[in-house]
Amino acid sequence: VTPGSGTWAFETDFGVRMDSDKPEHIKEAIRVMARYVDILGVRTFASLSSLQDDAEERVLSAFEEYSTVPLVSLESAMEHPCQMIADMLTIRERLSETRGKTFCLRWAPHIKSLPMAVPNSAALAGALLGMNLTIAAPKGYELHERYSTRLQQLCDASGTTFQHVTSLNEIPSDCEILYVKSWGAPEFYGNPTAQTKSFESHKSWMVDENDLGSTAYLMHCLPVRRNVVVSDRALDHERSVIIDQAENRLWGQLAVLNDLRA
C-alpha cells in the first residue's frame, strides 16, 4: 500500500471535518485492508516539506496502531528497514568479518531533493554490524539528530568509532564499504530552486572510480543517476556490488515474510 499513490488520498488527521479531496480516513482504511490479507506492507514516503513532520512518522504510526495483522514497512519517511536487511546481507557476503571494519556513508548530489530514509538505514546497518562509521556530507546535510544519537550509542556499545565529516579530504581512504546516497537538505525543503543551486555547488561530491581506493566496495540502493551521483567508471568497477545488493532485496523480503508466516 502506498497511501495517496496506489490508492486515493487518506485523511490522516483526527477530529477534522472531511470535506477536502481525501474521501477515506486512515482509521477505517487500515482496519478494512487488514481483513483482506495476512500481512500488510506499507510505503509512506517523506513529504519533504517539514523534517519535523516527517520524523513523527504519523502515517506509519497509524498503521502500527490500527492494523490487526503483521505490518512490514516497505519504506517510511525516515527509515527503509527492508533495504537495510539487503544491505547487511550484501556486506556480510563481501566481508568475512565486519567488526572493526570501516563503513562510509557518502552523500552525493542529485537533481532533486530525496528523503533520508535510505541513508538513515544504511548508517544503522553499518553500526549494527559493528563497523567504524563515517558520515560524509556537506554542511547542512547532517542526519536527523535522533539518528546521530542512535548511531553514536550503537558505536559506543560495540567499541567502534563514529564521526561526521564535511569535506572530501576528511573521508577515510581505507574504508571497506563506500555507500553512496543522495538526500536533500532540510533547510531547502519546499524550495527546489535553492536545493538545485546547492546540488550544483557540490558537483565535486559525485563519486568516481578513484574514490574506491584499493579496498572499498561500492554500494548504492538503486536506481542511480549515472554521472550525476556516481560515474560510469565507479558503477562498472569490479568492486561495485550494486547488482548483488539489488538481488538481495528479494532474499531479504522473502526472509521477512518467512519469519512472519512461520
CSV table of C-alpha atoms in Angstrom, one decimal:
chain,number,residue,atom,x,y,z
A,1,VAL,CA,0.0,0.0,0.0
A,2,THR,CA,1.3,3.5,-0.9
A,3,PRO,CA,-1.3,5.9,0.6
A,4,GLY,CA,-2.2,8.6,-1.9
A,5,SER,CA,-0.4,6.9,-4.8
A,6,GLY,CA,-1.6,3.4,-5.3
A,7,THR,CA,-4.8,4.5,-3.6
A,8,TRP,CA,-6.8,7.6,-3.2
A,9,ALA,CA,-5.6,10.0,-0.6
A,10,PHE,CA,-6.3,9.1,3.1
A,11,GLU,CA,-7.1,11.6,5.7
A,12,THR,CA,-4.5,11.2,8.5
A,13,ASP,CA,-5.6,14.0,10.9
A,14,PHE,CA,-8.1,13.1,13.6
A,15,GLY,CA,-11.1,15.2,14.7
A,16,VAL,CA,-11.3,17.1,11.4
A,17,ARG,CA,-14.2,17.7,9.0
A,18,MET,CA,-13.5,15.6,6.0
A,19,ASP,CA,-14.7,17.9,3.2
A,20,SER,CA,-11.5,18.0,1.2
A,21,ASP,CA,-10.2,15.7,-1.5
A,22,LYS,CA,-9.5,12.9,0.9
A,23,PRO,CA,-12.5,10.6,0.9
A,24,GLU,CA,-11.4,8.0,3.4
A,25,HIS,CA,-10.0,8.2,6.9
A,26,ILE,CA,-6.9,6.1,7.5
A,27,LYS,CA,-8.5,4.7,10.7
A,28,GLU,CA,-11.1,2.8,8.6
A,29,ALA,CA,-8.8,2.1,5.6
A,30,ILE,CA,-6.2,0.2,7.7
A,31,ARG,CA,-8.7,-1.9,9.5
A,32,VAL,CA,-10.5,-2.8,6.3
A,33,MET,CA,-7.3,-3.8,4.5
A,34,ALA,CA,-6.2,-5.9,7.4
A,35,ARG,CA,-9.4,-8.0,7.0
A,36,TYR,CA,-8.3,-8.9,3.4
A,37,VAL,CA,-4.7,-10.1,3.9
A,38,ASP,CA,-2.4,-12.0,6.2
A,39,ILE,CA,0.4,-9.3,6.1
A,40,LEU,CA,0.2,-5.6,5.3
A,41,GLY,CA,3.1,-3.8,3.6
A,42,VAL,CA,3.1,-0.1,3.6
A,43,ARG,CA,5.2,2.6,2.0
A,44,THR,CA,4.9,6.1,3.5
A,45,PHE,CA,7.3,8.5,1.7
A,46,ALA,CA,8.6,11.6,3.3
A,47,SER,CA,6.7,14.8,2.5
A,48,LEU,CA,10.0,16.8,2.2
A,49,SER,CA,8.1,19.8,3.4
A,50,SER,CA,9.0,19.6,7.1
A,51,LEU,CA,11.7,17.4,8.7
A,52,GLN,CA,9.9,17.6,12.0
A,53,ASP,CA,6.6,16.3,10.4
A,54,ASP,CA,8.5,13.5,8.6
A,55,ALA,CA,10.3,12.5,11.8
A,56,GLU,CA,6.9,12.0,13.5
A,57,GLU,CA,6.0,9.2,11.1
A,58,ARG,CA,2.3,9.8,11.7
A,59,VAL,CA,1.0,7.5,8.8
A,60,LEU,CA,3.3,4.6,9.8
A,61,SER,CA,2.3,5.0,13.4
A,62,ALA,CA,-1.4,4.9,12.5
A,63,PHE,CA,-0.8,1.6,10.6
A,64,GLU,CA,1.0,0.2,13.6
A,65,GLU,CA,-1.8,1.2,15.9
A,66,TYR,CA,-4.8,0.0,13.8
A,67,SER,CA,-3.5,-3.0,11.8
A,68,THR,CA,-4.7,-6.3,13.1
A,69,VAL,CA,-2.2,-8.3,11.0
A,70,PRO,CA,1.6,-8.1,10.9
A,71,LEU,CA,2.9,-4.9,9.3
A,72,VAL,CA,6.0,-4.6,7.1
A,73,SER,CA,7.4,-1.1,6.4
A,74,LEU,CA,8.4,-1.0,2.8
A,75,GLU,CA,9.9,2.4,3.4
A,76,SER,CA,8.8,5.2,5.7
A,77,ALA,CA,9.6,8.9,5.9
A,78,MET,CA,12.8,8.2,7.9
A,79,GLU,CA,13.7,4.6,7.5
A,80,HIS,CA,13.9,1.8,5.0
A,81,PRO,CA,14.3,-1.4,7.0
A,82,CYS,CA,13.9,-3.8,4.0
A,83,GLN,CA,16.7,-2.1,2.2
A,84,MET,CA,18.8,-2.3,5.4
A,85,ILE,CA,18.4,-6.1,5.5
A,86,ALA,CA,19.6,-6.3,1.9
A,87,ASP,CA,22.5,-4.0,2.7
A,88,MET,CA,23.6,-6.0,5.7
A,89,LEU,CA,23.4,-9.3,3.7
A,90,THR,CA,25.5,-7.8,0.9
A,91,ILE,CA,28.1,-6.5,3.3
A,92,ARG,CA,28.3,-9.9,5.1
A,93,GLU,CA,28.7,-11.6,1.7
A,94,ARG,CA,31.8,-9.5,0.9
A,95,LEU,CA,33.5,-9.2,4.3
A,96,SER,CA,34.2,-12.3,6.2
A,97,GLU,CA,34.4,-10.2,9.4
A,98,THR,CA,32.6,-6.9,9.7
A,99,ARG,CA,33.5,-5.9,13.2
A,100,GLY,CA,36.1,-3.1,13.3
A,101,LYS,CA,36.0,-2.6,9.5
A,102,THR,CA,35.2,0.9,8.1
A,103,PHE,CA,31.8,1.9,6.7
A,104,CYS,CA,31.5,5.3,5.0
A,105,LEU,CA,28.1,6.7,4.1
A,106,ARG,CA,28.9,9.3,1.4
A,107,TRP,CA,26.4,12.0,0.3
A,108,ALA,CA,26.3,12.8,-3.4
A,109,PRO,CA,24.5,15.5,-5.5
A,110,HIS,CA,21.3,14.9,-7.4
A,111,ILE,CA,18.8,16.8,-9.5
A,112,LYS,CA,16.1,17.0,-6.8
A,113,SER,CA,15.6,16.6,-3.1
A,114,LEU,CA,15.4,13.0,-1.9
A,115,PRO,CA,14.4,11.6,1.6
A,116,MET,CA,16.7,10.5,4.3
A,117,ALA,CA,15.2,7.0,4.8
A,118,VAL,CA,17.9,5.1,3.0
A,119,PRO,CA,20.8,7.0,4.4
A,120,ASN,CA,19.5,6.6,7.9
A,121,SER,CA,19.0,2.9,7.5
A,122,ALA,CA,22.4,2.4,5.7
A,123,ALA,CA,24.2,4.1,8.6
A,124,LEU,CA,22.3,1.9,11.0
A,125,ALA,CA,23.3,-1.2,9.0
A,126,GLY,CA,27.0,-0.3,9.4
A,127,ALA,CA,26.7,0.4,13.1
A,128,LEU,CA,24.7,-2.7,13.8
A,129,LEU,CA,27.4,-4.8,12.0
A,130,GLY,CA,30.0,-3.3,14.4
A,131,MET,CA,31.8,-1.2,11.9
A,132,ASN,CA,33.7,2.0,12.3
A,133,LEU,CA,31.2,4.6,10.9
A,134,THR,CA,31.8,7.8,8.9
A,135,ILE,CA,29.1,10.0,7.6
A,136,ALA,CA,30.5,12.3,4.9
A,137,ALA,CA,28.2,15.1,3.8
A,138,PRO,CA,28.5,18.8,3.2
A,139,LYS,CA,27.3,21.2,5.9
A,140,GLY,CA,23.6,21.4,6.0
A,141,TYR,CA,23.1,17.7,5.0
A,142,GLU,CA,23.5,16.2,8.5
A,143,LEU,CA,21.3,13.3,9.5
A,144,HIS,CA,18.5,13.9,11.9
A,145,GLU,CA,19.6,14.3,15.5
A,146,ARG,CA,17.7,11.2,16.5
A,147,TYR,CA,19.7,9.1,14.2
A,148,SER,CA,23.1,10.7,15.0
A,149,THR,CA,22.4,10.0,18.7
A,150,ARG,CA,21.4,6.4,18.0
A,151,LEU,CA,24.4,5.8,15.8
A,152,GLN,CA,26.7,7.1,18.5
A,153,GLN,CA,25.1,4.8,21.1
A,154,LEU,CA,25.5,1.8,18.8
A,155,CYS,CA,29.1,2.5,18.1
A,156,ASP,CA,29.9,3.2,21.8
A,157,ALA,CA,28.3,-0.1,22.7
A,158,SER,CA,30.4,-2.0,20.1
A,159,GLY,CA,33.6,-0.1,20.8
A,160,THR,CA,33.8,1.4,17.4
A,161,THR,CA,34.2,4.9,16.1
A,162,PHE,CA,31.6,7.3,14.8
A,163,GLN,CA,32.3,10.6,13.0
A,164,HIS,CA,30.7,13.1,10.7
A,165,VAL,CA,32.9,14.9,8.2
A,166,THR,CA,32.0,17.7,5.9
A,167,SER,CA,34.9,17.8,3.4
A,168,LEU,CA,36.0,15.3,0.8
A,169,ASN,CA,39.6,15.3,2.1
A,170,GLU,CA,38.4,14.0,5.5
A,171,ILE,CA,36.9,10.8,4.1
A,172,PRO,CA,38.8,7.7,5.2
A,173,SER,CA,40.9,6.3,2.4
A,174,ASP,CA,40.8,2.8,3.7
A,175,CYS,CA,37.1,2.1,4.1
A,176,GLU,CA,35.8,-1.4,3.1
A,177,ILE,CA,32.3,-0.2,2.3
A,178,LEU,CA,31.6,3.0,0.5
A,179,TYR,CA,27.8,3.5,0.5
A,180,VAL,CA,26.7,6.4,-1.8
A,181,LYS,CA,23.3,8.1,-1.5
A,182,SER,CA,21.8,11.5,-2.2
A,183,TRP,CA,19.4,13.3,0.1
A,184,GLY,CA,18.1,16.8,0.4
A,185,ALA,CA,19.0,19.5,2.9
A,186,PRO,CA,16.1,20.2,5.4
A,187,GLU,CA,16.7,23.9,5.1
A,188,PHE,CA,15.7,23.7,1.4
A,189,TYR,CA,12.5,21.6,1.9
A,190,GLY,CA,9.9,23.3,-0.2
A,191,ASN,CA,12.5,25.4,-2.1
A,192,PRO,CA,13.6,23.4,-5.1
A,193,THR,CA,15.4,26.3,-6.7
A,194,ALA,CA,17.7,26.7,-3.6
A,195,GLN,CA,18.2,23.0,-3.4
A,196,THR,CA,19.2,22.8,-7.1
A,197,LYS,CA,21.8,25.6,-6.5
A,198,SER,CA,23.2,23.6,-3.6
A,199,PHE,CA,23.5,20.5,-5.6
A,200,GLU,CA,25.2,22.4,-8.4
A,201,SER,CA,27.7,23.9,-5.9
A,202,HIS,CA,28.6,20.4,-4.7
A,203,LYS,CA,29.2,18.6,-8.0
A,204,SER,CA,32.6,17.6,-6.8
A,205,TRP,CA,30.9,15.1,-4.4
A,206,MET,CA,30.0,12.8,-7.3
A,207,VAL,CA,31.7,9.5,-6.7
A,208,ASP,CA,34.3,8.4,-9.2
A,209,GLU,CA,36.5,5.3,-9.6
A,210,ASN,CA,39.4,6.9,-7.7
A,211,ASP,CA,37.2,7.3,-4.6
A,212,LEU,CA,37.1,3.5,-4.2
A,213,GLY,CA,40.8,3.3,-3.4
A,214,SER,CA,42.2,-0.2,-3.1
A,215,THR,CA,39.8,-1.6,-0.6
A,216,ALA,CA,36.2,-0.2,-0.9
A,217,TYR,CA,33.2,-2.0,-2.2
A,218,LEU,CA,30.7,0.4,-3.8
A,219,MET,CA,27.1,0.2,-2.7
A,220,HIS,CA,24.0,2.2,-3.8
A,221,CYS,CA,20.4,1.2,-3.3
A,222,LEU,CA,19.5,1.9,-7.0
A,223,PRO,CA,18.2,3.4,-9.1
A,224,VAL,CA,21.1,5.7,-9.6
A,225,ARG,CA,21.7,8.6,-11.9
A,226,ARG,CA,24.9,7.9,-13.8
A,227,ASN,CA,27.5,10.7,-13.9
A,228,VAL,CA,25.4,12.8,-11.6
A,229,VAL,CA,25.6,10.7,-8.4
A,230,VAL,CA,28.2,8.1,-9.4
A,231,SER,CA,30.4,8.0,-12.5
A,232,ASP,CA,30.2,5.2,-15.1
A,233,ARG,CA,33.7,4.0,-14.2
A,234,ALA,CA,32.8,3.6,-10.5
A,235,LEU,CA,29.5,1.9,-11.1
A,236,ASP,CA,31.1,-0.5,-13.6
A,237,HIS,CA,34.1,-1.2,-11.4
A,238,GLU,CA,34.8,-4.8,-10.3
A,239,ARG,CA,34.2,-3.8,-6.7
A,240,SER,CA,30.8,-2.3,-7.4
A,241,VAL,CA,28.3,-4.6,-5.7
A,242,ILE,CA,25.2,-2.7,-6.7
A,243,ILE,CA,23.6,-5.6,-8.6
A,244,ASP,CA,24.2,-8.1,-5.9
A,245,GLN,CA,22.8,-5.6,-3.5
A,246,ALA,CA,19.6,-5.2,-5.6
A,247,GLU,CA,19.2,-9.0,-5.8
A,248,ASN,CA,19.4,-9.2,-2.0
A,249,ARG,CA,16.3,-7.2,-1.7
A,250,LEU,CA,14.5,-10.3,-2.9
A,251,TRP,CA,16.1,-12.6,-0.4
A,252,GLY,CA,15.7,-10.1,2.4
A,253,GLN,CA,12.0,-9.7,1.7
A,254,LEU,CA,11.5,-13.5,1.5
A,255,ALA,CA,13.2,-13.9,4.8
A,256,VAL,CA,10.9,-11.3,6.4
A,257,LEU,CA,7.8,-13.0,5.0
A,258,ASN,CA,9.0,-16.4,6.0
A,259,ASP,CA,9.6,-15.2,9.6
A,260,LEU,CA,6.2,-13.6,9.8
A,261,ARG,CA,4.4,-16.7,8.5
A,262,ALA,CA,6.4,-19.3,10.5
